[in-house]
PDB file of C-alpha atoms in Angstrom:
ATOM      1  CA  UNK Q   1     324.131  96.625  -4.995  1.00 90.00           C
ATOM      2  CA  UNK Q   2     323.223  99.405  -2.730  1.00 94.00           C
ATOM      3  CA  UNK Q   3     324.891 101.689  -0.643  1.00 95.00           C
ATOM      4  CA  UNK Q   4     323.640 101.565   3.134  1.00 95.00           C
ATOM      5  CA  UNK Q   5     321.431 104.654   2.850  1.00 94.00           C
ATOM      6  CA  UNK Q   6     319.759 103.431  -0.597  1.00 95.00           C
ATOM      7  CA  UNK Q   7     319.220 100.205   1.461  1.00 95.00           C
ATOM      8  CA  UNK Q   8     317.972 101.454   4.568  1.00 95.00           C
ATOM      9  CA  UNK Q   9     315.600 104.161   2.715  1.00 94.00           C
ATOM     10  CA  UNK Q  10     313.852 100.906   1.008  1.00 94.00           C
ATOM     11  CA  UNK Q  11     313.715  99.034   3.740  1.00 93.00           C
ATOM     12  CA  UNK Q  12     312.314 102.162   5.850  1.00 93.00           C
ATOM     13  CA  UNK Q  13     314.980 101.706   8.500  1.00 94.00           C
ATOM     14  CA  UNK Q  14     318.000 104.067   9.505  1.00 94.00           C
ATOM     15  CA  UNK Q  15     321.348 103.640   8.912  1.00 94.00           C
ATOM     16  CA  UNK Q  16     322.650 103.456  12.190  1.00 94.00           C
ATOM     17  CA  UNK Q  17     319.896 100.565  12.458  1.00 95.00           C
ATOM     18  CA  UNK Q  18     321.901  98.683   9.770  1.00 96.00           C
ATOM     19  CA  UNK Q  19     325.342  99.157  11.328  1.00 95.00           C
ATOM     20  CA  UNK Q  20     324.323  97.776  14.924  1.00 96.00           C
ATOM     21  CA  UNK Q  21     322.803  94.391  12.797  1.00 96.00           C
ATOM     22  CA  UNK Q  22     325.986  94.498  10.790  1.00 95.00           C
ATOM     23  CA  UNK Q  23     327.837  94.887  14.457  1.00 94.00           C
ATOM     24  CA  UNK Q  24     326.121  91.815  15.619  1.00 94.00           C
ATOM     25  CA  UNK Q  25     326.459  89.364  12.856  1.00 93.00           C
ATOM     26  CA  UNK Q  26     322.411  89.640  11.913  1.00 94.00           C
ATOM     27  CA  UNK Q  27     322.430  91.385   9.334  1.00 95.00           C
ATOM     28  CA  UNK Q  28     325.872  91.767   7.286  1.00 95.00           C
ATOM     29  CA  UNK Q  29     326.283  93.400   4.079  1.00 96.00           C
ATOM     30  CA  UNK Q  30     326.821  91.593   0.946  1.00 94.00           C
ATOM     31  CA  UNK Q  31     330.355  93.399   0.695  1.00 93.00           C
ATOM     32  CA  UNK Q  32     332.292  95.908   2.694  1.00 94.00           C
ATOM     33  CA  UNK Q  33     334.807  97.886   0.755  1.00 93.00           C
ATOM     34  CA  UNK Q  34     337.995  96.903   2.370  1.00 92.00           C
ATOM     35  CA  UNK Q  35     339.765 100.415   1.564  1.00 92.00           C
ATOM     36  CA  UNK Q  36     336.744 102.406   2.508  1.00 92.00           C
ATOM     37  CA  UNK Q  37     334.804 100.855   4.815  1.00 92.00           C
ATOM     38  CA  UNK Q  38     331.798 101.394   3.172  1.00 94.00           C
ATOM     39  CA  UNK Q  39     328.619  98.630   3.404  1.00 95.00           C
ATOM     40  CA  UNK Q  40     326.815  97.414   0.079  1.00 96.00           C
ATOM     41  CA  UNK Q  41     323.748  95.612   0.086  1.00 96.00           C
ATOM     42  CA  UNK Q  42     322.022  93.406  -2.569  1.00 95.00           C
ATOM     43  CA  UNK Q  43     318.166  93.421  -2.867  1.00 94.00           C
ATOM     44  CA  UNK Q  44     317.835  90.125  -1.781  1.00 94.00           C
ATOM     45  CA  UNK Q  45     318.716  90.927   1.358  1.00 95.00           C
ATOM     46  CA  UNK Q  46     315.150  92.983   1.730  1.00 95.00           C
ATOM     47  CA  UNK Q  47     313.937  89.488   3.236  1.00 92.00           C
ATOM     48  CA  UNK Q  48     315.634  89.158   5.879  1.00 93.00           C
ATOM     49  CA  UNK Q  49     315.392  92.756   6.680  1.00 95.00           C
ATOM     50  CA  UNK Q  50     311.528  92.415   6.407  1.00 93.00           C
ATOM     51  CA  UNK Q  51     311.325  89.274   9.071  1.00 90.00           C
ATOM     52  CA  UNK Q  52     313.759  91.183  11.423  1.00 93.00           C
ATOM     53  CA  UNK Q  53     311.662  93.931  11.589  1.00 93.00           C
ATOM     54  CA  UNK Q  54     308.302  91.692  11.779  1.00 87.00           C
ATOM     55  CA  UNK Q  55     309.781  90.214  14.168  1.00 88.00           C
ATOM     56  CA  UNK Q  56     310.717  92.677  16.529  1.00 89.00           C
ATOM     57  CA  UNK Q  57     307.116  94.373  16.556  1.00 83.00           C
ATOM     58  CA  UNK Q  58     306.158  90.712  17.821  1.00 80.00           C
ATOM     59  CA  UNK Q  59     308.299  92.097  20.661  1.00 81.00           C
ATOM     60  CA  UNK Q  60     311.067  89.895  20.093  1.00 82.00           C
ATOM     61  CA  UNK Q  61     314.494  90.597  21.817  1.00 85.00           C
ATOM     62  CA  UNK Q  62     317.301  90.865  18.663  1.00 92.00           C
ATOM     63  CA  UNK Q  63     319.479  87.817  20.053  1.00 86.00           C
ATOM     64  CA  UNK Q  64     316.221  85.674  19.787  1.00 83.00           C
ATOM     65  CA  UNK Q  65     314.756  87.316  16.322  1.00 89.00           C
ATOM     66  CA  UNK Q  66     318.664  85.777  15.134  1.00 89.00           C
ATOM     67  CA  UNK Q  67     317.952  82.618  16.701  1.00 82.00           C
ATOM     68  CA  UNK Q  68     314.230  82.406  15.145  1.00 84.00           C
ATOM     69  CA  UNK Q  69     315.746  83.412  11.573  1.00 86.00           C
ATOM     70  CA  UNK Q  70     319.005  80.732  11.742  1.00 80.00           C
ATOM     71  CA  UNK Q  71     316.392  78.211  12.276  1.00 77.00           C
ATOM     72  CA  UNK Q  72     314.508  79.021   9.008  1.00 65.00           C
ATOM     73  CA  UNK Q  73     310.923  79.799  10.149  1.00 66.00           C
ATOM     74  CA  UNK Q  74     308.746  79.517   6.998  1.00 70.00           C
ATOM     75  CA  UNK Q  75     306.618  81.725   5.777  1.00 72.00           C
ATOM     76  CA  UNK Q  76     303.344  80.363   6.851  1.00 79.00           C
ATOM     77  CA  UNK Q  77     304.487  79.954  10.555  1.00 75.00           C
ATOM     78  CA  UNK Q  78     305.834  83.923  10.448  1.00 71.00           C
ATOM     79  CA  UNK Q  79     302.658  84.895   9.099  1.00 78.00           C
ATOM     80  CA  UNK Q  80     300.378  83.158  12.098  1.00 79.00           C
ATOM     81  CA  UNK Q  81     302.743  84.854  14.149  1.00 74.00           C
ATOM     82  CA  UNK Q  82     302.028  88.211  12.601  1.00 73.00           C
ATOM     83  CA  UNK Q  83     298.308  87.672  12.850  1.00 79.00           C
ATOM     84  CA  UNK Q  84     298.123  86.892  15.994  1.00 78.00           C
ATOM     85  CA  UNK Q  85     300.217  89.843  17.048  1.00 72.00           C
ATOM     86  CA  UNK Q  86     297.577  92.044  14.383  1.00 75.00           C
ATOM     87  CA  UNK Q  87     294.456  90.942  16.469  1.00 79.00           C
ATOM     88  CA  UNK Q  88     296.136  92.111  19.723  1.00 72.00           C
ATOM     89  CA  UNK Q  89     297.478  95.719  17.970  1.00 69.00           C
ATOM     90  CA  UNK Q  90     293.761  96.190  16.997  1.00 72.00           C
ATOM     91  CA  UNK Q  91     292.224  95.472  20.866  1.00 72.00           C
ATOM     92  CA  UNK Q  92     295.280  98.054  21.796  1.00 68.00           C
ATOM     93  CA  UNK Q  93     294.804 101.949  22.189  1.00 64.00           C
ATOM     94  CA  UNK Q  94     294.239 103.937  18.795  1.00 52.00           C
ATOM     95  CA  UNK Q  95     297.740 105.072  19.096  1.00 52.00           C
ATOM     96  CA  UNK Q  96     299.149 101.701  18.145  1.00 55.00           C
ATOM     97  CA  UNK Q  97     296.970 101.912  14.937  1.00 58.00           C
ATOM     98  CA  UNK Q  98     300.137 103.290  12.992  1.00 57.00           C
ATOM     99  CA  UNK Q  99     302.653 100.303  14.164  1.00 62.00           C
ATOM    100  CA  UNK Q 100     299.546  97.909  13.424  1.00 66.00           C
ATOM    101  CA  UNK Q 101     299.993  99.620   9.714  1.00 61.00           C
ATOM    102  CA  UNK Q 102     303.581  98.521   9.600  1.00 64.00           C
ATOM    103  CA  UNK Q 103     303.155  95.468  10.696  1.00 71.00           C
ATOM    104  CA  UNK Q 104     300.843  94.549   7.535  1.00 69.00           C
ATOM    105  CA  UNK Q 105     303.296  96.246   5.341  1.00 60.00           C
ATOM    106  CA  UNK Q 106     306.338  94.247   6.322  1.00 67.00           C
ATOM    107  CA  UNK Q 107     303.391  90.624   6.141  1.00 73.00           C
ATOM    108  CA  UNK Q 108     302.334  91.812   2.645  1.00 62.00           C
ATOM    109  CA  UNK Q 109     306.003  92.015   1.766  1.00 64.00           C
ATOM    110  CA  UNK Q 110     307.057  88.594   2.854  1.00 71.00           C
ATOM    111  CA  UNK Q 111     304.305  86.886   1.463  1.00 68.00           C
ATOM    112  CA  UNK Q 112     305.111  88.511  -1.962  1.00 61.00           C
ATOM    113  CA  UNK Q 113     308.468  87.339  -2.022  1.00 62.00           C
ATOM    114  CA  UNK Q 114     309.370  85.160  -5.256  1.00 57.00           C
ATOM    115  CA  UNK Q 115     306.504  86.171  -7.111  1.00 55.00           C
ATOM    116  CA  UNK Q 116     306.418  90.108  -7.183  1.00 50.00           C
ATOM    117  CA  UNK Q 117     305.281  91.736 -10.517  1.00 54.00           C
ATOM    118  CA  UNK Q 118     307.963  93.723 -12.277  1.00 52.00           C
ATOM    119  CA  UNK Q 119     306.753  94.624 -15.474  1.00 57.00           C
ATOM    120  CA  UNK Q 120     304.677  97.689 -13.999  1.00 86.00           C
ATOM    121  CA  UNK Q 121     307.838  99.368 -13.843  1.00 92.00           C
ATOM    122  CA  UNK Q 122     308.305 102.050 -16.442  1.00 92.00           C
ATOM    123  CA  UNK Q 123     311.601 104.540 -16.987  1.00 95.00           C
ATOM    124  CA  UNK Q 124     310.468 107.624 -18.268  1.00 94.00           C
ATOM    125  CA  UNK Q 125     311.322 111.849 -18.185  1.00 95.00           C
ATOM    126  CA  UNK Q 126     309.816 113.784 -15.507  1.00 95.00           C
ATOM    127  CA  UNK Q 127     309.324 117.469 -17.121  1.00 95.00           C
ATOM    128  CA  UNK Q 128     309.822 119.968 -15.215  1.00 96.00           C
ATOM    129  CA  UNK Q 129     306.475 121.612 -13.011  1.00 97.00           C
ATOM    130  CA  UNK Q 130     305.647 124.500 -10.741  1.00 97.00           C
ATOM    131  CA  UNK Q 131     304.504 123.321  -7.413  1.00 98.00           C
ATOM    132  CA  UNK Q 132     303.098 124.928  -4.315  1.00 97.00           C
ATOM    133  CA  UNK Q 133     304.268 123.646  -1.338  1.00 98.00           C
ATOM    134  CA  UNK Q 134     304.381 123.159   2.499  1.00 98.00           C
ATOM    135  CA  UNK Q 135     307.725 122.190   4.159  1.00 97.00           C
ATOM    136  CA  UNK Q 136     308.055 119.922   7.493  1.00 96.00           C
ATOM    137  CA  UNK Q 137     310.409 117.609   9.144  1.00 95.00           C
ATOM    138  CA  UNK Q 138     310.234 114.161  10.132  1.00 95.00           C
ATOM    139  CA  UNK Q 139     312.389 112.046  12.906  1.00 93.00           C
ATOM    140  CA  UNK Q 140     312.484 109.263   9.860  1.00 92.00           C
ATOM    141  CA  UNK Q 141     312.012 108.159   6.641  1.00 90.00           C
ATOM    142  CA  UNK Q 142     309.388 105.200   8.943  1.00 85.00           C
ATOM    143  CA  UNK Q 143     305.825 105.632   7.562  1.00 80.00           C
ATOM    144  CA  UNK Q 144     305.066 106.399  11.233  1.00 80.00           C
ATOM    145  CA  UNK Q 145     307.171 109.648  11.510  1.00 88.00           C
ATOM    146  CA  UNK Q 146     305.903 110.910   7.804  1.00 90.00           C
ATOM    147  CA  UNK Q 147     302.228 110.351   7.931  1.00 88.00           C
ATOM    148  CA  UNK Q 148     301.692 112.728  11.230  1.00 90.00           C
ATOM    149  CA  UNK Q 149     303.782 115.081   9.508  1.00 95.00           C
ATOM    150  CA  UNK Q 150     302.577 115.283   5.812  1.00 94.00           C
ATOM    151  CA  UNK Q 151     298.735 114.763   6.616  1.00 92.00           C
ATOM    152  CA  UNK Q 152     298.769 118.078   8.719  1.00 95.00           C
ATOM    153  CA  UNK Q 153     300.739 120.036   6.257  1.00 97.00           C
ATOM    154  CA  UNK Q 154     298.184 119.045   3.189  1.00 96.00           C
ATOM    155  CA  UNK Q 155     295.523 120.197   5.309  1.00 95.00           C
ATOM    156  CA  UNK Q 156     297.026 123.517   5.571  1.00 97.00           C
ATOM    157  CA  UNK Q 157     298.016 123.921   1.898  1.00 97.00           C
ATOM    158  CA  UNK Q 158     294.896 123.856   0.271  1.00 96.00           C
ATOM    159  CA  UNK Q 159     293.000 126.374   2.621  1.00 96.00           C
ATOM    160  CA  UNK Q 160     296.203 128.372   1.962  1.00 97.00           C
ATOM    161  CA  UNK Q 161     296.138 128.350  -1.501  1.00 96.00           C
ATOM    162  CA  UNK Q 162     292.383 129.137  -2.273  1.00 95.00           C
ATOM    163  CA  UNK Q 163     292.382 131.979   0.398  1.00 95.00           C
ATOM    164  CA  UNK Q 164     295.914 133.334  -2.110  1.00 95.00           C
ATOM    165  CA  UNK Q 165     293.586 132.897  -5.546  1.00 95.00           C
ATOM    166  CA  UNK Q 166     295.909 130.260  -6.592  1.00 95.00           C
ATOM    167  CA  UNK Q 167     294.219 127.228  -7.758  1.00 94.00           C
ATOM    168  CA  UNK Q 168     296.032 123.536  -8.511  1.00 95.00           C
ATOM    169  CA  UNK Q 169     296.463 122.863 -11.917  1.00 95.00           C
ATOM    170  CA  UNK Q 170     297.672 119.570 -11.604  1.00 94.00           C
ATOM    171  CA  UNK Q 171     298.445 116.699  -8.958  1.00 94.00           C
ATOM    172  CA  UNK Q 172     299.437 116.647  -5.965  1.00 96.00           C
ATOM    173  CA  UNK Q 173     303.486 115.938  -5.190  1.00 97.00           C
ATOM    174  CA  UNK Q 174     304.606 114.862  -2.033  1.00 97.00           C
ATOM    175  CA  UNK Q 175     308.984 114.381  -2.122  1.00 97.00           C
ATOM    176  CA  UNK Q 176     311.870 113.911   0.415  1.00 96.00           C
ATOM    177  CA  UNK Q 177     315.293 115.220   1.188  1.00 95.00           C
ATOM    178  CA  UNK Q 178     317.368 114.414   3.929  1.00 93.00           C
ATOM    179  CA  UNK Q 179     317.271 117.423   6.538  1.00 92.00           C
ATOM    180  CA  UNK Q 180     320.335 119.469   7.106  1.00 87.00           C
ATOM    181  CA  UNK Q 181     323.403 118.194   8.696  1.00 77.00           C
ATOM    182  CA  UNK Q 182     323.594 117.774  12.715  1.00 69.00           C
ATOM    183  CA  UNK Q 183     319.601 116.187  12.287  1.00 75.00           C
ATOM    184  CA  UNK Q 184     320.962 112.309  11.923  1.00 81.00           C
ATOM    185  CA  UNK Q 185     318.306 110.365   9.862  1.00 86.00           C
ATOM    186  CA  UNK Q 186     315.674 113.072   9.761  1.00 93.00           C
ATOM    187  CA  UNK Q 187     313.505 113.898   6.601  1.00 95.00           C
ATOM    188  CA  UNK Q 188     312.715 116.882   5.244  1.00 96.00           C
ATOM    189  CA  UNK Q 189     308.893 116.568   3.640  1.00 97.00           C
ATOM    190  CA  UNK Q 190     307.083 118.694   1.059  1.00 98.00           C
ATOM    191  CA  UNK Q 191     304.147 118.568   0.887  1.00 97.00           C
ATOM    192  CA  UNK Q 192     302.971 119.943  -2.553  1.00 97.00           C
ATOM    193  CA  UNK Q 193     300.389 120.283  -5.539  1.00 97.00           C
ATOM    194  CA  UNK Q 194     300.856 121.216  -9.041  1.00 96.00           C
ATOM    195  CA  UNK Q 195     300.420 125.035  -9.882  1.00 96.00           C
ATOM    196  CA  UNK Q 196     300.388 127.813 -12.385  1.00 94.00           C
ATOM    197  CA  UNK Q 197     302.071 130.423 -10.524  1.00 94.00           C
ATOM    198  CA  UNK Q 198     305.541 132.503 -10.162  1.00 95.00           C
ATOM    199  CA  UNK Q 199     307.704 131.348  -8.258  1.00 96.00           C
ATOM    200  CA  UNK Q 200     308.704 132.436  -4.823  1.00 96.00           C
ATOM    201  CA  UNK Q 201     307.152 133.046  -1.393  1.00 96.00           C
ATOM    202  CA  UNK Q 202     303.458 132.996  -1.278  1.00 96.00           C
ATOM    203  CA  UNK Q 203     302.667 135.758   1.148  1.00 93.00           C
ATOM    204  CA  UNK Q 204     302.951 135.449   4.223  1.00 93.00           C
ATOM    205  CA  UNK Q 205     301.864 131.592   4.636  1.00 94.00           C
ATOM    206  CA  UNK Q 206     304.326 129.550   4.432  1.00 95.00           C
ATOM    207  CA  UNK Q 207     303.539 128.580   1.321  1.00 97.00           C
ATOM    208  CA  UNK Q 208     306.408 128.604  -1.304  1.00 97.00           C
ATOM    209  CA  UNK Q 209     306.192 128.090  -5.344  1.00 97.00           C
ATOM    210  CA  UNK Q 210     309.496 126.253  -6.333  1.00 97.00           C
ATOM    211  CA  UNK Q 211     310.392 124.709 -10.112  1.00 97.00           C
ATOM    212  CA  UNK Q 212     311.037 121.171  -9.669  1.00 97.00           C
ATOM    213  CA  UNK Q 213     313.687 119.989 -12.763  1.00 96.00           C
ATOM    214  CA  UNK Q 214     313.131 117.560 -15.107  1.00 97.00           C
ATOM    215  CA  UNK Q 215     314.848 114.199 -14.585  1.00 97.00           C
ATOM    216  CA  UNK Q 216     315.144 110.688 -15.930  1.00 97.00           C
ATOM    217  CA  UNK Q 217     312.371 108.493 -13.572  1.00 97.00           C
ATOM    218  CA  UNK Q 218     311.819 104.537 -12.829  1.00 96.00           C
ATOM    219  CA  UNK Q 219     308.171 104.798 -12.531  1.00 95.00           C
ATOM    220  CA  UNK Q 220     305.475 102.617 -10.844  1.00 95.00           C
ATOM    221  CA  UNK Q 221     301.371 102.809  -9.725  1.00 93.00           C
ATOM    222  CA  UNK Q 222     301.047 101.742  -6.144  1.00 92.00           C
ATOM    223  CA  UNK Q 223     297.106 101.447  -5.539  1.00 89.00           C
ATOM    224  CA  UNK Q 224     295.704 101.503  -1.771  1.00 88.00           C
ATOM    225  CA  UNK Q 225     296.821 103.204   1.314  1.00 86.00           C
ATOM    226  CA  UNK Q 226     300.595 105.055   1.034  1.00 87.00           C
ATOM    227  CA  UNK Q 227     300.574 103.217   4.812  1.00 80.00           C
ATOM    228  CA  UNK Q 228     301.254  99.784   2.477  1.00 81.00           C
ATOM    229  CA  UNK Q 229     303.553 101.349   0.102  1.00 86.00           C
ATOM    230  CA  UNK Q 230     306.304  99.422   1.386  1.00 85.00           C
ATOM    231  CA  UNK Q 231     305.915  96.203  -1.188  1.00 85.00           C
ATOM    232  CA  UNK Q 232     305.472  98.638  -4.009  1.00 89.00           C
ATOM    233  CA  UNK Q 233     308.771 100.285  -3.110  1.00 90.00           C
ATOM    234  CA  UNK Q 234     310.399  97.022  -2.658  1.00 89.00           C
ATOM    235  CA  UNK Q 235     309.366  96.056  -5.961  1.00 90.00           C
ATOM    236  CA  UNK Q 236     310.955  98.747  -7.699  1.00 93.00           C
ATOM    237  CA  UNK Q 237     314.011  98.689  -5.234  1.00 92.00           C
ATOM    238  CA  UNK Q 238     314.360  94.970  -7.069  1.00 90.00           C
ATOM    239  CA  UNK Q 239     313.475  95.926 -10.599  1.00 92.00           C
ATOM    240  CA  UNK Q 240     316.144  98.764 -10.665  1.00 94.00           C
ATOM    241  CA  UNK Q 241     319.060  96.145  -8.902  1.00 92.00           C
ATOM    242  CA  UNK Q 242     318.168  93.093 -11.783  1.00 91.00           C
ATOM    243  CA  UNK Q 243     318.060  96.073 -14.568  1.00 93.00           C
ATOM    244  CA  UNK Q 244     321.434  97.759 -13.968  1.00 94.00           C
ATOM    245  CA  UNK Q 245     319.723 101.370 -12.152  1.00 95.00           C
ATOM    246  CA  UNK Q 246     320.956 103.047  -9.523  1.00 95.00           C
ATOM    247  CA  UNK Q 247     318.668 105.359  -7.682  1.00 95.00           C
ATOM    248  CA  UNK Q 248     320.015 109.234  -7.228  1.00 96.00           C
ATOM    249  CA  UNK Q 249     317.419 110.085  -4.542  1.00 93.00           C
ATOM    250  CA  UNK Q 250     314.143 109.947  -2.943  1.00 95.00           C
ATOM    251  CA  UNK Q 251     311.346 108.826  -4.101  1.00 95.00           C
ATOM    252  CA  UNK Q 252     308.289 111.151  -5.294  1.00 96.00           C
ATOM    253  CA  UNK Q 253     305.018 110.469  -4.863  1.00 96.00           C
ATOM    254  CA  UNK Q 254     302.369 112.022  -7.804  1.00 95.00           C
ATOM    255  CA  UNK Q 255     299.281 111.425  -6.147  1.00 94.00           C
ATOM    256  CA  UNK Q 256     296.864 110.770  -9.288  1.00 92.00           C
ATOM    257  CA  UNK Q 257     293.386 109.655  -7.519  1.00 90.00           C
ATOM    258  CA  UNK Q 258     292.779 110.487  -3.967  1.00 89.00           C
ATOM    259  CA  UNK Q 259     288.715 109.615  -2.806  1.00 90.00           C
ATOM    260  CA  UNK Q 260     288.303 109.763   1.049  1.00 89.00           C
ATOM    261  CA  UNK Q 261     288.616 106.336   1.323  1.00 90.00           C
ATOM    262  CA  UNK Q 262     292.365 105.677   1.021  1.00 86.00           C
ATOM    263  CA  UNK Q 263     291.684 102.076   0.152  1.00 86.00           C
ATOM    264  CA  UNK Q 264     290.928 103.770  -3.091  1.00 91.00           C
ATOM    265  CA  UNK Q 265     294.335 106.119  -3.810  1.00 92.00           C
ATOM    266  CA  UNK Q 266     296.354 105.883  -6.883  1.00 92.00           C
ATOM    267  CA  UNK Q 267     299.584 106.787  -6.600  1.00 94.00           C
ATOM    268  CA  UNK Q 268     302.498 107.133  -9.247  1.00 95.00           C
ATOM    269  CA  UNK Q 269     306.274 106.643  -7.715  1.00 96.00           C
ATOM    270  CA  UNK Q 270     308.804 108.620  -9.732  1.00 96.00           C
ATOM    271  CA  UNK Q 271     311.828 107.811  -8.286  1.00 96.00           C
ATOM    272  CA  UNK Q 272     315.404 109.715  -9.897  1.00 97.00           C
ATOM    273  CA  UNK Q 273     317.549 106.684 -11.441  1.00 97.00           C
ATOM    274  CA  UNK Q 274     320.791 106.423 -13.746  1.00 96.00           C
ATOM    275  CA  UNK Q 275     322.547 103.580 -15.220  1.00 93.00           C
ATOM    276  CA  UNK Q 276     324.583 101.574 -12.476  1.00 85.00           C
TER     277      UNK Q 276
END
């Protein structure tokens, strides 16, 4: 089971999201604590989550994304649906070419469902490293509100770095924490890459050399574009709930292979985890 932030961080939505579909019976949690108050989810509910969300970028109102769902659309009907509603994202303005992304996320998720590899999934110790890194915010966790903000901010880093002498040693590591309090369901990103360096300030650039701690990881390779990450992260959300894990935080993203074409990345997810 997951708590409603674990669940809304995997299924890339915010927790205030979750409470108004909890509010209006269409998306309930598996169990409310009834001293606390306090929403658990199980992974199978990831499905339903997915078609809600599909579903409204089809520009569906909620009340009739419930009524489509209580009547059991299959899968091959939802997916014309999403198709058709890709063609007319890719005639729209070059703005929309993010949502379009999400849209093919949340398709390759449903039509994975029942049949998603789990083996990949490897627990393992994270040692500690050195990084040099950039810091930004982001409105959300949404692919949509990270990718304008990380992009930028790895652009910046290297220049940065080679103009200080310092040179990367190792990957780059891009990882999440939830920005202060009084910012509701902002992100705090770093964007970082692997360095031989003291740490501290770099300068005057922004640029800051911090010792990341080693921890106890539930590892797995997502291949392609981070903008489909979403099924790879789902897959792991699953693995951990069948194999008794818990997940203590965000996940990190070791970027291992990263050609121009982003078809082409490799990237490792090392995501903090401890016995349930």
């Amino acid at each position: 089971m997951f708590t409603i932030g674990d669940f809304a961080r995997y299924g890339r939505v915010s927790a205030r999201m979750l409470r108004h579909y909890d509010a209006i019976g269409l998306l309930p949690p598996d169990r409310t604590d009834p001293a606390t108050g306090y929403r658990f989810y199980g992974a199978a509910q990831l499905a339903r989550l997915n078609r809600i969300i599909a579903l409204k970028d089809l520009g569906f109102t909620l009340q009739q994304v419930q009524a489509v769902l209580d009547e059991q659309v299959g899968p091959e009907e939802l997916r014309g649906m999403l198709r058709l509603r890709q063609v007319e994202l890719e005639a729209a303005m070059a703005a929309a070419a993010t949502r379009l992304a999400q849209v093919e996320a949340r398709l390759r998720s449903i039509e994975s469902e029942g049949h998603m590899p789990t083996d990949e999934v490897v627990i393992k110790s994270v040692p500690a490293v050195l990084v040099a890194e950039l810091t930004g915010t982001a409105a959300s966790y949404q692919p949509q509100d990270i990718t304008p903000v990380i992009g930028p901010l790895y652009d910046r880093l290297f220049p940065l770095l080679e103009a200080a002498g310092i040179r990367p040693t190792g990957p780059g590591i891009a990882r999440y924490e939830d920005a202060p309090a009084g910012e509701e369901g902002a992100i705090t990103v770093h964007a970082g890459v692997t360095v031989s360096a003291p740490t501290g300030p770099v300068g005057d650039t922004g640029v800051t050399v911090v010792e990341l701690p080693a921890f106890e990881a539930a590892t797995i390779v997502h291949r392609g574009s981070m903008d489909g990450v979403l099924t790879t992260e789902q897959t792991l959300a699953r693995w951990l709930d069948t194999n008794g894990y818990r997940s203590l935080g965000y996940t990190r993203e070791i970027n291992l292979e990263c050609p121009e074409d982003k078809d082409k990345w490799v990237t490792e997810l090392q995501e903090p985890v401890a016995r349930a």
